[in-house]
Short mmCIF file of C-alpha atoms and ligand atoms in Angstrom, two decimals:
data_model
loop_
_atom_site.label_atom_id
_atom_site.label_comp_id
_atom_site.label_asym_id
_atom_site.label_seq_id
_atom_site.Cartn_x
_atom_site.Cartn_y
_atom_site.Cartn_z
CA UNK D 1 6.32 74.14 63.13
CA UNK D 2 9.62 75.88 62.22
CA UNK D 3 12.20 74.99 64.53
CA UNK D 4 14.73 76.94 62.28
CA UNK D 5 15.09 78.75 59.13
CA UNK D 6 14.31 76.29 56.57
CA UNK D 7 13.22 73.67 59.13
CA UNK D 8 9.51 72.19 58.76
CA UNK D 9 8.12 69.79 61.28
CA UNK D 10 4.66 68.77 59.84
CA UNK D 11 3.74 66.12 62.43
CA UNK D 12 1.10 63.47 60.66
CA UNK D 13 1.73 64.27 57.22
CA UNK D 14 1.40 60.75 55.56
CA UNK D 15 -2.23 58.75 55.55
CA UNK D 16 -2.40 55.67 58.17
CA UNK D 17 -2.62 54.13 54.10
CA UNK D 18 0.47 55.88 52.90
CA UNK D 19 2.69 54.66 55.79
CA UNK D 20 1.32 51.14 55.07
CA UNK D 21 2.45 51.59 51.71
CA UNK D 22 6.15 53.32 52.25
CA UNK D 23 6.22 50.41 55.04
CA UNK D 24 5.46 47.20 52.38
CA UNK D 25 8.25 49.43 49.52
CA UNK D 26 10.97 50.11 51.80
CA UNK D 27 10.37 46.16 52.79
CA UNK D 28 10.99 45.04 49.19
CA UNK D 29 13.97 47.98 49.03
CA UNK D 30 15.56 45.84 52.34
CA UNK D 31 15.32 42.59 50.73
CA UNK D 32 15.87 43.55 47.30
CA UNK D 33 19.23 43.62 45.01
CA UNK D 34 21.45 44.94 48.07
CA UNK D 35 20.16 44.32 51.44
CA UNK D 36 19.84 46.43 54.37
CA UNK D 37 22.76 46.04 56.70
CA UNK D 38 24.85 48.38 59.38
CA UNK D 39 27.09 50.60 57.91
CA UNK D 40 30.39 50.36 58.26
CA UNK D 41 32.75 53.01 58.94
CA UNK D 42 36.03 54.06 58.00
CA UNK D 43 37.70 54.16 62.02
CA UNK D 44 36.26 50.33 62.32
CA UNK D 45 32.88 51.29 64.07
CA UNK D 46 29.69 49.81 62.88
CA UNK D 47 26.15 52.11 62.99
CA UNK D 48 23.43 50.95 64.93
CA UNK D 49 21.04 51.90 62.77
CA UNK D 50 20.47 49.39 59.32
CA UNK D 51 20.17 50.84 56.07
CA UNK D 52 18.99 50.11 52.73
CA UNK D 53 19.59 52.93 49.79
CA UNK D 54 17.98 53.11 46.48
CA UNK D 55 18.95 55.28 43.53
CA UNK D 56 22.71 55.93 45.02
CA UNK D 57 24.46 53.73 47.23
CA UNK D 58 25.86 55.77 49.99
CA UNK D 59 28.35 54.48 52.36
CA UNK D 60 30.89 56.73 54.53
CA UNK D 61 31.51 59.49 52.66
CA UNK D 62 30.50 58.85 49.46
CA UNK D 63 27.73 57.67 47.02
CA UNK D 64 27.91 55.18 44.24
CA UNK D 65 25.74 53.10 41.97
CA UNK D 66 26.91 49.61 43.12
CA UNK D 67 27.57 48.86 46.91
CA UNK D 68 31.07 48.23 46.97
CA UNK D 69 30.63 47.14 50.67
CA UNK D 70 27.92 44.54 50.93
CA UNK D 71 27.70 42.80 47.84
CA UNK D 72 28.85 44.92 44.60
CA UNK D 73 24.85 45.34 43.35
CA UNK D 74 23.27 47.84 41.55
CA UNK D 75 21.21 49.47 43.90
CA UNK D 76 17.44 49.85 43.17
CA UNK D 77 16.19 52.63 41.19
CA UNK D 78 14.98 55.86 42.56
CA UNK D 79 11.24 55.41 41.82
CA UNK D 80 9.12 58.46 40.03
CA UNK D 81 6.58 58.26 42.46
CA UNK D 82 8.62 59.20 44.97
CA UNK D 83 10.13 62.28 42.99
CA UNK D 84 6.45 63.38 43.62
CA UNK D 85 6.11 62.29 47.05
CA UNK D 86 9.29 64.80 47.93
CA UNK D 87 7.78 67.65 45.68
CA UNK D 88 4.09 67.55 47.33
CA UNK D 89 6.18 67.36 50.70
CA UNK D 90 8.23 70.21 50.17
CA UNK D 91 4.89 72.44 48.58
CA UNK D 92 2.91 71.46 51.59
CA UNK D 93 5.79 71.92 54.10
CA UNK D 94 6.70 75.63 52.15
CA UNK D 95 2.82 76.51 51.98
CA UNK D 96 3.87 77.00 48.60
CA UNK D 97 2.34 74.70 45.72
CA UNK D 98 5.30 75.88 43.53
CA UNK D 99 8.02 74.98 46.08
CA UNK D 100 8.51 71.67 44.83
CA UNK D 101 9.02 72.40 40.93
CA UNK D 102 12.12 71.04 39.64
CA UNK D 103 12.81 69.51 42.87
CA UNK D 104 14.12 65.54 41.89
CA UNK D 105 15.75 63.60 44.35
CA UNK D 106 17.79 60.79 42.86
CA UNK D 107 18.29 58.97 46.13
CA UNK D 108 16.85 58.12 49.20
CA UNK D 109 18.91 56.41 52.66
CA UNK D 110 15.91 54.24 54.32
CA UNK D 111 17.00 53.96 57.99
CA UNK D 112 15.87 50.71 60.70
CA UNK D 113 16.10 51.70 64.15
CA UNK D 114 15.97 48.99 66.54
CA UNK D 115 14.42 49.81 70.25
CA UNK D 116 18.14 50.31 71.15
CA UNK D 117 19.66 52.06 67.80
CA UNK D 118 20.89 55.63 67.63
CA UNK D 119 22.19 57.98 65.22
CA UNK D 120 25.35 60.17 66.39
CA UNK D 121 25.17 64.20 65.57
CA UNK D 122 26.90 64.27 61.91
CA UNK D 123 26.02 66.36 59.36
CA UNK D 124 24.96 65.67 55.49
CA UNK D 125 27.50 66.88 53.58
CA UNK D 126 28.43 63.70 51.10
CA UNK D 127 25.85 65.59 48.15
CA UNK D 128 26.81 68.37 45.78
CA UNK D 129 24.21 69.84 45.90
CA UNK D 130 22.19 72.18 48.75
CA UNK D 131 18.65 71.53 47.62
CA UNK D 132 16.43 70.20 50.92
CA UNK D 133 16.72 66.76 52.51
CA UNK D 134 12.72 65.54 52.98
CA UNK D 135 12.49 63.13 55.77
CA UNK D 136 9.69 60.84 56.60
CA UNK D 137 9.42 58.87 59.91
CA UNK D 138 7.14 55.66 60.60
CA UNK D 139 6.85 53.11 63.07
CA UNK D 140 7.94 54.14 66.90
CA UNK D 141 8.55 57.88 67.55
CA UNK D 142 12.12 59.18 68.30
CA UNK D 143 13.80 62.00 70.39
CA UNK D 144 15.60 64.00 67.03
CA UNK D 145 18.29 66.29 67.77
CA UNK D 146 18.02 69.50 65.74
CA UNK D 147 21.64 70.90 66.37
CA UNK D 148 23.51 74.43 64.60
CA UNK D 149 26.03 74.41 61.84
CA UNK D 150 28.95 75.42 63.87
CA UNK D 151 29.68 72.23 65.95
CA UNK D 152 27.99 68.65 67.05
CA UNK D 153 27.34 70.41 70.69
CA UNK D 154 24.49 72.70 71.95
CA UNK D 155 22.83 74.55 71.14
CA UNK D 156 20.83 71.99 69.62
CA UNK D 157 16.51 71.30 70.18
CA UNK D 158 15.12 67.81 70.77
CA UNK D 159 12.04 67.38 69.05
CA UNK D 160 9.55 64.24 68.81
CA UNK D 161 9.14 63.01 65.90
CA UNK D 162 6.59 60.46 65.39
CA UNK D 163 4.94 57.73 63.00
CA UNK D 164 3.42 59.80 59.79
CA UNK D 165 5.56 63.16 60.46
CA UNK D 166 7.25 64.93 57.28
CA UNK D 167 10.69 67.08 58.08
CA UNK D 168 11.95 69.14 55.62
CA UNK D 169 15.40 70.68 56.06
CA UNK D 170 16.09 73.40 53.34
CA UNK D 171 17.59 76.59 53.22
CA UNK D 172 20.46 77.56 56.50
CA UNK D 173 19.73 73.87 58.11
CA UNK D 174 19.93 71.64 55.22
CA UNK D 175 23.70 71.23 56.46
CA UNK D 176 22.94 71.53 60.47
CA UNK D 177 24.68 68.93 62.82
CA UNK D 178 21.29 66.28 63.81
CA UNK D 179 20.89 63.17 65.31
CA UNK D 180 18.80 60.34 67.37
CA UNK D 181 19.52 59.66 70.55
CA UNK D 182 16.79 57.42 70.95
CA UNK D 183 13.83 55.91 69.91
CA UNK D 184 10.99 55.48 72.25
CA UNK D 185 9.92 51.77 72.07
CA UNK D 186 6.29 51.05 72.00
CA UNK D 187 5.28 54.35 70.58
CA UNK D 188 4.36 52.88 66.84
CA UNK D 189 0.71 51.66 65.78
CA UNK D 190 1.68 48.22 64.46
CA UNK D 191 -1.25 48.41 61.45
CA UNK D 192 1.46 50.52 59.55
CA UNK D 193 2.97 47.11 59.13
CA UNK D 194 6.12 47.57 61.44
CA UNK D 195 5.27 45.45 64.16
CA UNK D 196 8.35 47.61 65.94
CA UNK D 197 10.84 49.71 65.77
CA UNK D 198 11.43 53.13 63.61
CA UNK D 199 11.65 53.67 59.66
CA UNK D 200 13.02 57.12 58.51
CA UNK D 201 13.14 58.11 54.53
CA UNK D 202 15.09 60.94 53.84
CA UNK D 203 15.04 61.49 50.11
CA UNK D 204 18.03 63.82 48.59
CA UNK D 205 19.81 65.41 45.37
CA UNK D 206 23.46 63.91 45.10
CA UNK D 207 23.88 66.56 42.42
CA UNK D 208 26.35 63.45 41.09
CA UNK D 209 25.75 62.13 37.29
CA UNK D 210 25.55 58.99 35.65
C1 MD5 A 301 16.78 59.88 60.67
N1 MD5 A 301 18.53 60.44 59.17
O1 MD5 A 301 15.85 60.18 61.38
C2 MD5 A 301 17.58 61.00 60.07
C3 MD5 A 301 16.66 61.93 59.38
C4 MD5 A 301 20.63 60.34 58.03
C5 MD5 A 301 19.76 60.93 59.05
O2 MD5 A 301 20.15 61.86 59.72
O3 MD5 A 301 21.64 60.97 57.71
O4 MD5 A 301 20.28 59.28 57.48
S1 MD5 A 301 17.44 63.03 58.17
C6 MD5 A 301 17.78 64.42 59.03
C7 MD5 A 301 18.49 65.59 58.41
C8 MD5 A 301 18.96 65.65 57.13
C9 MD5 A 301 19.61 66.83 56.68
C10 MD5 A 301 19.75 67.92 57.51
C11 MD5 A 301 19.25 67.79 58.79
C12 MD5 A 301 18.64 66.66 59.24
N2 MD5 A 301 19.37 68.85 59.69
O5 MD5 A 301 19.83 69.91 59.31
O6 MD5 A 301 19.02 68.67 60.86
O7 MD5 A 301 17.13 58.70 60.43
FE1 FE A 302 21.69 62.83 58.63
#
């Protein structure tokens, strides 16, 4: 499904095995050298949604190596595996076995949404660099808001995304407005190893060095 140019839905792209997997890594990731927490943001708010990052810390509107704001650590690295992960995502997304060469993504923000947790329409603008944002959902499905580039409001398409499903935002909507206004509770299998609750991966290119 291509919602937009550059958009991919491809609902139940990972194996009932691979979300097991992604589930048990991302749990090391949240208890590893810097541990998931809420984001804080600049105005004083605090997100909803927790977050663990490996290969660049990101926090509001930047990305580093160390997080500066929960406890100075190195982050974890960005693992080669999943450099091939996003490049067989983007080829099968693209129908295009080449469309993932010299694709690397040298971070990844691993999102926990609670039954009640939301994500605001922003856009992804903190990288320097336009190459697609791969996103990988497990657990309980969510309502995502697929908005335009213009503004946070409509026109905008709410689409369910659910446990297994692959997004890939290249091209025009790599830097659309998006968000979640809710995740449907109930909705996951619990044998991927989240007994509740949603997981999203979205793999990126800072384009930043060092
Ligand atoms: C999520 N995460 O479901 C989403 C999936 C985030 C975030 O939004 O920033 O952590 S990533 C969705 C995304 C990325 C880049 C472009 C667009 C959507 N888009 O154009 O809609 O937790
Ligand atoms: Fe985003």
């Amino acid at each position: 499904m291509r919602p937009a140019p550059g958009a991919v839905h491809v609902p139940g792209w990972l194996t009932p095995d691979q979300q097991r997997e992604l589930v048990a890594a991302c749990r090391g990731w949240a208890s590893g050298p810097v541990p998931i927490r809420h984001t804080r943001l600049p105005r004083g708010g605090v997100m909803s949604v927790q977050t663990v990052c490996i290969g660049w810390h990101w926090q509001p509107y930047t990305y580093t190596r160390t997080a500066g704001d929960v406890n100075g650590r190195r982050v974890a690295g960005f693992p080669d595996w999943m450099v091939g992960l996003g490049r067989r995502a983007l080829a099968d997304a693209y129908e295009d076995p080449a469309a993932g060469d010299g694709y690397t993504p040298d971070t990844a923000l691993i999102n926990f949404y609670d039954g009640q947790a939301k994500l605001g329409m922003h856009q992804d603008k903190d990288e320097q660099s336009g190459d697609p944002v791969v996103s990988l959902s497990i657990g309980d499905t969510c309502v995502f808001r697929f908005g335009n580039t213009e503004s946070r409001n409509r026109p905008y398409t709410d689409i369910e995304l659910a446990s297994g499903d692959l997004f890939v935002f290249g091209g025009p909507s790599r830097f659309a407005y998006h968000g979640v206004p809710r995740v449907l509770p109930g909705t996951g299998d619990p044998a991927t190893g989240l007994a509740s609750g949603r997981l999203n991966i979205t793999m990126r290119v800072t384009g930043l060095k060092g």
